[in-house]
Tab-separated table of C-alpha atoms in Angstrom:
chain	number	residue	atom	x	y	z
I	1	MET	CA	94.177	74.007	65.001
I	2	THR	CA	91.842	75.139	62.222
I	3	PRO	CA	88.433	76.194	63.526
I	4	ARG	CA	85.626	73.806	62.726
I	5	ARG	CA	83.352	76.763	61.964
I	6	ASP	CA	83.808	80.500	61.494
I	7	LYS	CA	80.840	81.303	63.735
I	8	ILE	CA	78.741	79.475	66.311
I	9	LEU	CA	75.500	80.379	68.035
I	10	ILE	CA	75.371	79.593	71.763
I	11	ALA	CA	72.243	80.335	73.777
I	12	ASN	CA	71.591	80.044	77.497
I	13	GLY	CA	68.087	79.036	78.494
I	14	GLN	CA	68.271	78.645	82.267
I	15	GLY	CA	69.636	81.027	84.874
I	16	PHE	CA	68.888	78.816	87.887
I	17	TRP	CA	67.046	75.664	88.928
I	18	GLY	CA	63.418	76.739	88.643
I	19	ASP	CA	63.789	79.128	85.702
I	20	SER	CA	61.048	78.962	83.062
I	21	LEU	CA	60.959	75.899	80.812
I	22	LEU	CA	59.810	78.232	78.051
I	23	GLY	CA	63.289	79.762	77.841
I	24	PRO	CA	65.065	76.753	76.310
I	25	ILE	CA	61.973	75.565	74.453
I	26	ARG	CA	61.581	78.896	72.670
I	27	LEU	CA	65.308	79.214	72.013
I	28	VAL	CA	65.298	75.941	70.127
I	29	ASN	CA	62.074	76.640	68.237
I	30	GLU	CA	62.284	80.340	67.411
I	31	GLY	CA	65.616	80.716	65.655
I	32	PRO	CA	68.953	79.286	64.543
I	33	LEU	CA	71.173	77.692	67.179
I	34	ASP	CA	74.221	75.439	67.539
I	35	TYR	CA	74.483	75.016	71.312
I	36	LEU	CA	71.892	75.242	74.058
I	37	THR	CA	73.488	75.769	77.471
I	38	LEU	CA	71.690	75.625	80.796
I	39	ASP	CA	72.905	76.793	84.192
I	40	TYR	CA	70.987	75.230	87.073
I	41	LEU	CA	73.278	75.467	90.074
I	42	ALA	CA	73.747	77.885	92.939
I	43	GLU	CA	75.570	77.360	96.230
I	44	VAL	CA	72.477	76.498	98.264
I	45	THR	CA	71.210	74.276	95.435
I	46	MET	CA	74.082	71.872	95.946
I	47	SER	CA	73.227	71.266	99.606
I	48	ILE	CA	69.566	70.744	98.729
I	49	MET	CA	70.533	68.204	96.092
I	50	GLN	CA	72.913	66.432	98.469
I	51	LYS	CA	70.119	66.108	101.004
I	52	LEU	CA	67.777	64.711	98.349
I	53	LYS	CA	70.431	62.199	97.321
I	54	SER	CA	70.938	61.074	100.935
I	55	ARG	CA	67.243	60.158	101.026
I	56	ASP	CA	67.137	58.591	97.559
I	57	PRO	CA	70.268	57.449	95.661
I	58	ARG	CA	68.460	58.191	92.389
I	59	ALA	CA	67.980	61.878	93.295
I	60	GLY	CA	70.301	64.867	93.596
I	61	TYR	CA	70.062	66.483	90.159
I	62	ALA	CA	67.951	69.152	88.445
I	63	THR	CA	64.789	67.213	87.661
I	64	ASP	CA	63.489	70.071	85.473
I	65	PHE	CA	66.249	69.233	82.997
I	66	VAL	CA	64.720	65.871	82.143
I	67	GLU	CA	61.391	67.388	81.136
I	68	MET	CA	63.222	70.097	79.216
I	69	VAL	CA	65.139	67.463	77.211
I	70	ARG	CA	61.899	65.659	76.524
I	71	ARG	CA	60.386	68.862	75.123
I	72	VAL	CA	63.314	70.089	72.989
I	73	LEU	CA	65.273	67.021	71.879
I	74	PRO	CA	63.268	66.222	68.718
I	75	ARG	CA	63.826	69.766	67.439
I	76	CYS	CA	67.463	69.735	68.566
I	77	ARG	CA	68.054	66.600	66.496
I	78	GLU	CA	66.488	68.242	63.454
I	79	LYS	CA	68.625	71.367	63.798
I	80	GLY	CA	71.843	69.760	65.061
I	81	VAL	CA	71.765	71.575	68.403
I	82	LYS	CA	73.977	70.195	71.180
I	83	ILE	CA	73.021	70.602	74.847
I	84	VAL	CA	75.471	71.452	77.658
I	85	ALA	CA	74.150	71.720	81.218
I	86	ASN	CA	75.384	71.518	84.795
I	87	ALA	CA	72.102	69.812	85.647
I	88	GLY	CA	73.856	66.786	87.149
I	89	GLY	CA	74.129	68.489	90.523
I	90	VAL	CA	75.597	65.951	92.936
I	91	ASN	CA	74.437	62.942	90.942
I	92	PRO	CA	75.316	63.143	87.217
I	93	PRO	CA	74.888	59.358	86.673
I	94	ALA	CA	71.301	59.470	87.943
I	95	CYS	CA	70.603	62.505	85.767
I	96	ARG	CA	71.995	60.665	82.732
I	97	ASP	CA	69.831	57.641	83.494
I	98	ALA	CA	66.700	59.774	83.756
I	99	VAL	CA	67.554	61.576	80.518
I	100	ALA	CA	68.226	58.252	78.769
I	101	HIS	CA	64.833	56.982	79.897
I	102	ALA	CA	63.157	60.094	78.484
I	103	ILE	CA	65.006	59.695	75.182
I	104	ARG	CA	63.877	56.093	74.865
I	105	GLN	CA	60.299	57.136	75.541
I	106	LEU	CA	60.606	59.588	72.644
I	107	GLY	CA	61.716	56.752	70.401
I	108	ILE	CA	64.879	58.606	69.379
I	109	THR	CA	68.063	56.576	68.909
I	110	GLY	CA	71.759	57.343	68.521
I	111	VAL	CA	71.891	60.175	71.059
I	112	ARG	CA	75.300	60.341	72.728
I	113	VAL	CA	74.960	61.441	76.367
I	114	ALA	CA	78.073	62.380	78.359
I	115	ILE	CA	78.536	63.003	82.052
I	116	VAL	CA	81.371	64.808	83.812
I	117	GLU	CA	82.194	63.730	87.357
I	118	GLY	CA	84.821	64.597	89.950
I	119	ASP	CA	83.578	67.902	91.349
I	120	ASP	CA	81.831	66.244	94.327
I	121	ILE	CA	84.562	65.784	96.942
I	122	LEU	CA	82.318	65.222	99.956
I	123	PRO	CA	83.382	61.557	100.361
I	124	GLN	CA	87.074	62.557	100.206
I	125	LEU	CA	87.008	65.553	102.557
I	126	GLY	CA	88.595	63.710	105.469
I	127	GLN	CA	91.376	62.288	103.303
I	128	LEU	CA	92.051	65.644	101.703
I	129	ILE	CA	92.304	67.295	105.120
I	130	ASP	CA	94.734	64.588	106.222
I	131	ALA	CA	96.749	65.294	103.065
I	132	GLY	CA	97.145	68.947	104.054
I	133	GLU	CA	94.128	70.705	102.599
I	134	GLY	CA	92.844	72.979	105.337
I	135	PHE	CA	89.807	74.258	103.432
I	136	ARG	CA	90.160	77.550	105.272
I	137	ASN	CA	87.056	79.690	105.106
I	138	MET	CA	87.872	82.461	102.642
I	139	ASP	CA	85.913	84.958	104.742
I	140	THR	CA	87.046	84.061	108.267
I	141	GLY	CA	90.282	82.077	107.830
I	142	GLU	CA	88.908	79.266	110.018
I	143	GLU	CA	89.823	75.674	109.146
I	144	LEU	CA	87.073	73.251	108.246
I	145	GLU	CA	88.089	70.203	110.308
I	146	PRO	CA	86.242	71.153	113.545
I	147	HIS	CA	83.033	71.445	111.519
I	148	LEU	CA	83.510	68.359	109.364
I	149	ALA	CA	80.627	66.418	110.925
I	150	LYS	CA	78.178	69.196	109.975
I	151	VAL	CA	79.173	69.394	106.303
I	152	GLN	CA	76.288	68.689	103.934
I	153	SER	CA	77.986	69.122	100.552
I	154	ALA	CA	81.392	69.959	99.087
I	155	ASN	CA	81.786	70.652	95.390
I	156	VAL	CA	84.707	72.004	93.406
I	157	TYR	CA	83.961	74.572	90.738
I	158	ILE	CA	85.294	72.814	87.641
I	159	GLY	CA	85.981	74.389	84.281
I	160	ALA	CA	85.467	73.796	80.581
I	161	GLY	CA	88.197	71.173	80.069
I	162	PRO	CA	86.178	67.995	80.657
I	163	ILE	CA	83.214	69.425	78.718
I	164	VAL	CA	85.522	69.955	75.732
I	165	GLU	CA	86.671	66.363	76.135
I	166	ALA	CA	83.054	65.184	76.049
I	167	LEU	CA	82.317	67.240	72.931
I	168	SER	CA	85.408	65.804	71.262
I	169	GLN	CA	83.848	62.367	71.802
I	170	ASP	CA	80.819	63.498	69.762
I	171	ALA	CA	78.520	63.991	72.740
I	172	ASP	CA	75.119	65.428	71.856
I	173	ILE	CA	74.207	66.127	75.489
I	174	VAL	CA	76.811	66.938	78.161
I	175	ILE	CA	75.737	66.773	81.816
I	176	THR	CA	78.088	68.051	84.519
I	177	GLY	CA	78.039	68.607	88.235
I	178	ARG	CA	79.287	71.949	89.602
I	179	ALA	CA	80.797	73.315	86.396
I	180	THR	CA	81.024	77.080	86.687
I	181	ASP	CA	78.310	79.153	85.066
I	182	PRO	CA	80.539	80.592	82.291
I	183	SER	CA	82.322	77.296	81.575
I	184	VAL	CA	79.314	75.715	79.870
I	185	VAL	CA	79.677	78.505	77.277
I	186	VAL	CA	83.491	78.507	77.209
I	187	ALA	CA	83.631	74.813	76.271
I	188	PRO	CA	81.781	75.020	72.931
I	189	MET	CA	84.026	77.897	71.834
I	190	VAL	CA	87.221	76.072	72.779
I	191	TYR	CA	86.022	72.931	71.040
I	192	GLU	CA	84.720	74.545	67.850
I	193	PHE	CA	87.527	77.068	67.388
I	194	GLY	CA	90.408	74.830	68.465
I	195	TRP	CA	91.673	77.246	71.092
I	196	GLN	CA	94.547	76.246	73.372
I	197	TRP	CA	94.564	76.611	77.140
I	198	ASP	CA	97.372	79.187	76.992
I	199	GLN	CA	95.420	81.558	74.745
I	200	TYR	CA	94.397	83.613	77.720
I	201	ASP	CA	92.699	86.495	75.918
I	202	LEU	CA	90.457	84.118	73.971
I	203	LEU	CA	89.537	82.182	77.106
I	204	ALA	CA	88.784	85.438	78.892
I	205	ALA	CA	86.504	86.501	76.042
I	206	ALA	CA	84.612	83.227	76.230
I	207	THR	CA	84.376	83.570	80.011
I	208	ILE	CA	82.852	87.036	79.734
I	209	ALA	CA	80.426	85.815	77.088
I	210	GLY	CA	79.387	83.044	79.458
I	211	HIS	CA	79.039	85.489	82.335
I	212	ILE	CA	76.816	87.792	80.304
I	213	VAL	CA	74.334	85.033	79.439
I	214	GLU	CA	74.577	82.915	82.603
I	215	CYS	CA	71.469	84.473	84.156
I	216	GLY	CA	69.361	83.982	81.056
I	217	ALA	CA	67.061	86.907	80.254
I	218	GLN	CA	68.766	89.152	82.790
I	219	CYS	CA	70.894	90.512	79.902
I	220	THR	CA	67.980	90.856	77.474
I	221	GLY	CA	65.806	93.128	79.581
I	222	GLY	CA	64.918	91.086	82.627
I	223	ASN	CA	65.556	92.731	86.008
I	224	PHE	CA	66.486	95.942	84.188
I	225	ALA	CA	66.259	99.284	86.007
I	226	ARG	CA	64.377	101.006	83.175
I	227	TRP	CA	61.815	98.262	82.985
I	228	ARG	CA	59.209	100.460	81.298
I	229	ASP	CA	61.470	100.614	78.248
I	230	ILE	CA	61.462	96.831	77.796
I	231	PRO	CA	58.916	95.664	75.215
I	232	ASN	CA	56.870	92.492	75.679
I	233	LEU	CA	58.526	90.970	78.744
I	234	ALA	CA	56.020	88.118	78.593
I	235	ARG	CA	57.814	86.899	75.458
I	236	VAL	CA	61.283	88.029	76.491
I	237	GLY	CA	63.952	86.576	74.240
I	238	TYR	CA	66.659	84.605	76.011
I	239	PRO	CA	70.239	85.511	75.017
I	240	VAL	CA	72.203	84.158	72.075
I	241	ILE	CA	75.961	84.583	71.667
I	242	GLU	CA	77.293	84.800	68.112
I	243	ALA	CA	80.900	83.792	68.713
I	244	SER	CA	83.844	84.108	66.327
I	245	PRO	CA	87.284	82.405	66.369
I	246	ASP	CA	89.082	85.694	67.125
I	247	GLY	CA	87.315	85.994	70.498
I	248	THR	CA	84.882	88.718	69.517
I	249	PHE	CA	81.213	87.995	69.988
I	250	VAL	CA	77.788	89.539	69.601
I	251	VAL	CA	75.096	89.385	72.265
I	252	THR	CA	71.667	89.121	70.660
I	253	LYS	CA	68.344	87.279	70.788
I	254	HIS	CA	66.030	85.644	68.294
I	255	ALA	CA	64.169	87.966	65.934
I	256	GLY	CA	60.582	88.714	66.841
I	257	THR	CA	60.975	88.036	70.553
I	258	GLY	CA	60.369	90.464	73.389
I	259	GLY	CA	62.954	92.118	75.565
I	260	LEU	CA	65.854	94.349	74.604
I	261	VAL	CA	69.581	93.948	73.966
I	262	ASN	CA	71.586	97.146	74.174
I	263	VAL	CA	74.810	98.288	75.795
I	264	GLU	CA	73.003	99.118	79.021
I	265	THR	CA	71.219	95.775	79.437
I	266	VAL	CA	74.456	93.929	78.705
I	267	THR	CA	76.463	96.162	81.047
I	268	SER	CA	73.917	95.609	83.826
I	269	GLN	CA	74.576	91.887	83.658
I	270	LEU	CA	78.306	92.349	83.125
I	271	VAL	CA	78.717	93.955	86.564
I	272	TYR	CA	76.474	91.369	88.259
I	273	GLU	CA	78.357	89.273	90.858
I	274	MET	CA	81.621	90.502	89.429
I	275	GLY	CA	84.016	91.031	92.359
I	276	ASP	CA	87.349	92.515	91.257
I	277	PRO	CA	86.639	93.793	87.722
I	278	ARG	CA	90.267	93.335	86.677
I	279	ARG	CA	90.535	89.780	87.990
I	280	TYR	CA	87.388	87.745	87.454
I	281	ILE	CA	88.712	84.319	88.442
I	282	THR	CA	87.380	81.088	86.978
I	283	PRO	CA	88.881	77.597	86.595
I	284	ASP	CA	89.571	78.415	82.929
I	285	GLY	CA	91.488	81.636	83.489
I	286	ILE	CA	91.271	85.220	84.712
I	287	ALA	CA	89.266	87.805	82.768
I	288	ASP	CA	89.748	91.561	82.858
I	289	PHE	CA	86.267	93.044	82.712
I	290	THR	CA	87.676	96.552	82.367
I	291	SER	CA	89.095	95.623	78.958
I	292	VAL	CA	85.697	94.914	77.382
I	293	LYS	CA	84.611	97.227	74.573
I	294	LEU	CA	80.838	97.088	73.975
I	295	GLU	CA	79.329	98.530	70.781
I	296	GLN	CA	75.740	98.715	69.578
I	297	ILE	CA	76.023	97.444	66.006
I	298	GLY	CA	72.330	97.072	65.275
I	299	PRO	CA	68.926	96.554	66.877
I	300	ASP	CA	69.309	93.993	69.682
I	301	ARG	CA	72.954	93.406	68.722
I	302	VAL	CA	75.868	94.320	71.031
I	303	ARG	CA	79.407	93.452	69.984
I	304	ALA	CA	82.129	92.731	72.566
I	305	SER	CA	85.826	93.002	71.717
I	306	GLY	CA	89.250	93.872	73.106
I	307	ILE	CA	89.038	91.450	76.039
I	308	ARG	CA	92.218	90.540	77.888
I	309	GLY	CA	92.968	87.623	80.179
I	310	GLU	CA	95.569	85.944	82.371
I	311	PRO	CA	96.484	82.338	83.246
I	312	ALA	CA	94.322	80.323	85.596
I	313	THR	CA	95.273	80.114	89.266
I	314	ASP	CA	96.850	77.053	90.905
I	315	THR	CA	93.769	76.577	93.077
I	316	LEU	CA	90.106	75.895	92.490
I	317	LYS	CA	87.253	77.198	94.583
I	318	VAL	CA	85.206	74.788	96.672
I	319	SER	CA	81.581	75.402	97.618
I	320	ILE	CA	80.956	73.799	101.017
I	321	ALA	CA	77.613	73.838	102.798
I	322	TYR	CA	77.208	72.912	106.458
I	323	LEU	CA	74.397	72.604	108.986
I	324	ASP	CA	74.317	75.737	111.141
I	325	GLY	CA	71.305	75.315	113.405
I	326	TYR	CA	67.626	75.919	112.691
I	327	LYS	CA	65.222	78.762	111.969
I	328	ILE	CA	61.488	79.335	112.026
I	329	VAL	CA	59.403	82.093	110.454
I	330	GLY	CA	55.638	82.630	110.427
I	331	GLN	CA	53.537	85.501	109.222
I	332	LEU	CA	50.305	87.344	109.908
I	333	THR	CA	48.466	89.919	107.815
I	334	ILE	CA	47.306	92.865	109.902
I	335	ALA	CA	44.915	95.446	108.493
I	336	GLY	CA	43.049	98.560	109.538
I	337	PRO	CA	43.946	101.672	111.508
I	338	GLU	CA	47.307	101.629	113.342
I	339	ALA	CA	48.367	98.438	111.562
I	340	VAL	CA	52.075	99.007	112.294
I	341	ASP	CA	51.588	99.464	116.036
I	342	LYS	CA	49.356	96.411	116.164
I	343	ALA	CA	51.990	94.357	114.342
I	344	LYS	CA	54.669	95.458	116.825
I	345	LEU	CA	52.389	94.490	119.703
I	346	CYS	CA	51.757	91.070	118.153
I	347	ALA	CA	55.486	90.365	118.016
I	348	GLU	CA	55.938	91.441	121.647
I	349	ILE	CA	53.034	89.245	122.740
I	350	ILE	CA	54.515	86.153	121.080
I	351	PHE	CA	57.830	86.418	122.912
I	352	GLU	CA	56.228	87.412	126.212
I	353	ARG	CA	53.894	84.415	126.110
I	354	LEU	CA	56.810	82.109	125.368
I	355	ALA	CA	58.661	83.568	128.375
I	356	LEU	CA	55.631	82.712	130.526
I	357	ASP	CA	56.233	79.101	129.475
I	358	GLY	CA	59.932	79.298	130.340
I	359	ILE	CA	61.134	79.757	126.750
I	360	GLU	CA	63.422	82.725	126.218
I	361	PHE	CA	64.870	84.105	122.993
I	362	SER	CA	67.598	86.718	123.109
I	363	PRO	CA	67.274	89.808	120.919
I	364	ALA	CA	70.008	88.371	118.668
I	365	GLU	CA	67.986	85.183	118.140
I	366	ARG	CA	64.721	86.936	117.307
I	367	PHE	CA	63.487	87.916	113.877
I	368	VAL	CA	60.766	90.548	113.456
I	369	GLU	CA	59.988	92.197	110.147
I	370	ILE	CA	56.971	94.319	109.247
I	371	VAL	CA	56.511	94.256	105.484
I	372	GLY	CA	54.879	97.467	104.350
I	373	THR	CA	57.084	99.730	106.454
I	374	ASN	CA	59.876	99.917	103.889
I	375	VAL	CA	61.928	96.979	105.153
I	376	CYS	CA	63.413	96.427	101.648
I	377	HIS	CA	64.802	99.955	101.378
I	378	ALA	CA	65.260	100.949	105.004
I	379	GLY	CA	67.360	104.074	105.283
I	380	ILE	CA	67.059	104.813	101.568
I	381	MET	CA	63.385	105.544	101.015
I	382	PRO	CA	60.919	106.947	103.558
I	383	ALA	CA	58.339	104.598	105.045
I	384	PRO	CA	54.667	105.313	104.378
I	385	ALA	CA	53.113	107.380	107.155
I	386	GLU	CA	50.340	104.945	107.991
I	387	PRO	CA	49.934	101.873	105.782
I	388	ALA	CA	46.452	100.427	105.733
I	389	GLU	CA	47.836	96.890	105.977
I	390	VAL	CA	51.112	95.170	106.801
I	391	VAL	CA	52.519	91.654	106.957
I	392	LEU	CA	54.215	90.701	110.200
I	393	ARG	CA	56.984	88.138	109.754
I	394	VAL	CA	58.200	86.830	113.092
I	395	GLY	CA	60.552	84.024	114.026
I	396	ALA	CA	63.873	83.073	115.520
I	397	ARG	CA	67.072	81.172	114.905
I	398	GLY	CA	68.913	78.767	117.190
I	399	TYR	CA	70.169	75.226	117.743
I	400	ASP	CA	67.187	73.830	119.707
I	401	ARG	CA	64.633	72.654	117.174
I	402	ASN	CA	61.934	71.921	119.757
I	403	LYS	CA	62.252	75.397	121.223
I	404	LEU	CA	61.765	76.938	117.804
I	405	ASP	CA	58.758	74.745	117.049
I	406	ARG	CA	57.202	75.991	120.283
I	407	LEU	CA	57.450	79.527	118.933
I	408	GLY	CA	55.535	78.421	115.867
I	409	MET	CA	52.583	77.457	118.066
I	410	GLU	CA	52.128	80.993	119.422
I	411	ILE	CA	51.527	82.831	116.149
I	412	VAL	CA	48.045	81.809	115.060
I	413	PRO	CA	46.430	82.332	118.511
I	414	LEU	CA	46.826	86.070	117.932
I	415	VAL	CA	43.900	85.887	115.513
I	416	THR	CA	41.579	85.728	118.523
I	417	SER	CA	43.751	86.820	121.447
I	418	GLY	CA	45.641	89.747	119.959
I	419	PRO	CA	44.705	93.213	118.777
I	420	PRO	CA	41.976	93.660	116.145
I	421	GLY	CA	42.757	93.459	112.447
I	422	VAL	CA	44.752	90.201	112.451
I	423	THR	CA	43.037	88.978	109.299
I	424	GLY	CA	45.300	86.458	107.664
I	425	PHE	CA	47.482	83.536	108.701
I	426	ALA	CA	49.535	82.132	105.815
I	427	GLY	CA	50.991	78.708	105.279
I	428	GLY	CA	49.763	76.895	108.366
I	429	ARG	CA	51.679	76.520	111.613
I	430	PRO	CA	55.377	76.979	110.799
I	431	LYS	CA	57.972	74.355	111.687
I	432	ALA	CA	61.676	74.780	112.322
I	433	THR	CA	63.872	74.116	109.303
I	434	GLU	CA	67.605	73.594	108.964
I	435	VAL	CA	69.910	76.534	108.357
I	436	ILE	CA	72.508	75.711	105.724
I	437	SER	CA	75.481	78.065	105.771
I	438	TYR	CA	78.058	78.625	103.048
I	439	TRP	CA	81.767	77.898	103.517
I	440	PRO	CA	83.935	79.068	100.595
I	441	ALA	CA	87.398	77.518	100.388
I	442	LEU	CA	90.228	76.696	97.982
I	443	ILE	CA	91.877	73.443	96.927
I	444	ASP	CA	95.034	72.652	94.989
I	445	ARG	CA	93.724	71.996	91.483
I	446	ARG	CA	96.175	69.093	91.065
I	447	LYS	CA	94.184	67.161	93.673
I	448	VAL	CA	90.951	67.345	91.663
I	449	ARG	CA	90.358	64.560	89.162
I	450	THR	CA	87.476	64.828	86.728
I	451	SER	CA	86.280	62.024	84.484
I	452	VAL	CA	84.156	61.870	81.348
I	453	SER	CA	82.006	58.983	80.178
I	454	VAL	CA	79.840	58.898	77.065
I	455	GLU	CA	77.012	56.482	76.335
I	456	SER	CA	74.918	56.109	73.194
I	457	VAL	CA	71.197	55.907	73.911
């Protein structure tokens, strides 16, 4: 198929649900663009969204996305920018409805909004298990069935295919559920360049491009080790991919923005959450990260080439979240001489007083952390000899919520009945909250059915 264009500009403006709204807004306003992609989802995000949906059938998606559309859509229409986002979470129809309402409020007509469904398999888990899917935990090998009643969410990582289908139906905005982070970037390339699903090197190149930009500004100077070398982080430019039909691409950012794009910043993101560098597995194919050739071809311009790939696997990954008990954490600020020893004594007092009331926590259930004594780099960097102040974080984990809440009642009394220097109590009396644990599994990809629907608003 002849490519529709000989170059496209794809930018990613969100690295997670809660990332700055200024990222996508500035990307649309500050330079040329063809596609704005947004990655909102992480494993724990799906369980949070599922819980929200259980309380309100109109919830369960990235609400930030709606306000973002409201802010950027007029400019996107002027510039012909399409939007692709996995903001649908566990409720793409509700997300579409909220977006449609925002579009109508703007007075804009003729916007084609697509949703991709089929990744949420929570309602079918029992049937799939009966049909032979064991959903074995990829870490432990344990089967899911004994824990089925505790499952909070179950979402298949889907690929670029249904997004391409939506774009082929002239969608201006594509909303998916748990599409993988790179796939929202892969899809525009496949669609615009007419690539086939057996062109493995091209798909691998698109996958690596998507991986590089999936965390937003993390490849343009954010979270970079040599942070003093990064100019104007307040106005950091979010990444733009200049993609070509041959699979080569340039990582860059809009002119005049802060941040930095060089081989090192791109490499730092390239190795982020990578796993096996020779077999980076996605629903769209397998990418060999060791084949990437990165070249600095100009200021804030890094070219990637030489990427190799392999066919996709017969299985898809499933992100399952399940209820795994409860936890509670409270904190006290302790200042003055011997702050560390006083913090240790405070923690001992809490558990001793609970024992006086018949409430015991084993050492394995307890959580004690003294911030200011090098807890972040324990064993790597030396602790300060005598910090003038520390933060005591104390809590526990277990399956008895009432028992944990009782612990929360014994923290604040230390202000008057503990050692001197207990000067701050943050956040009020803590309450036990649910622990959501992650269960990674695989499913036969033939058993996953996605669907695409497009509506004109």
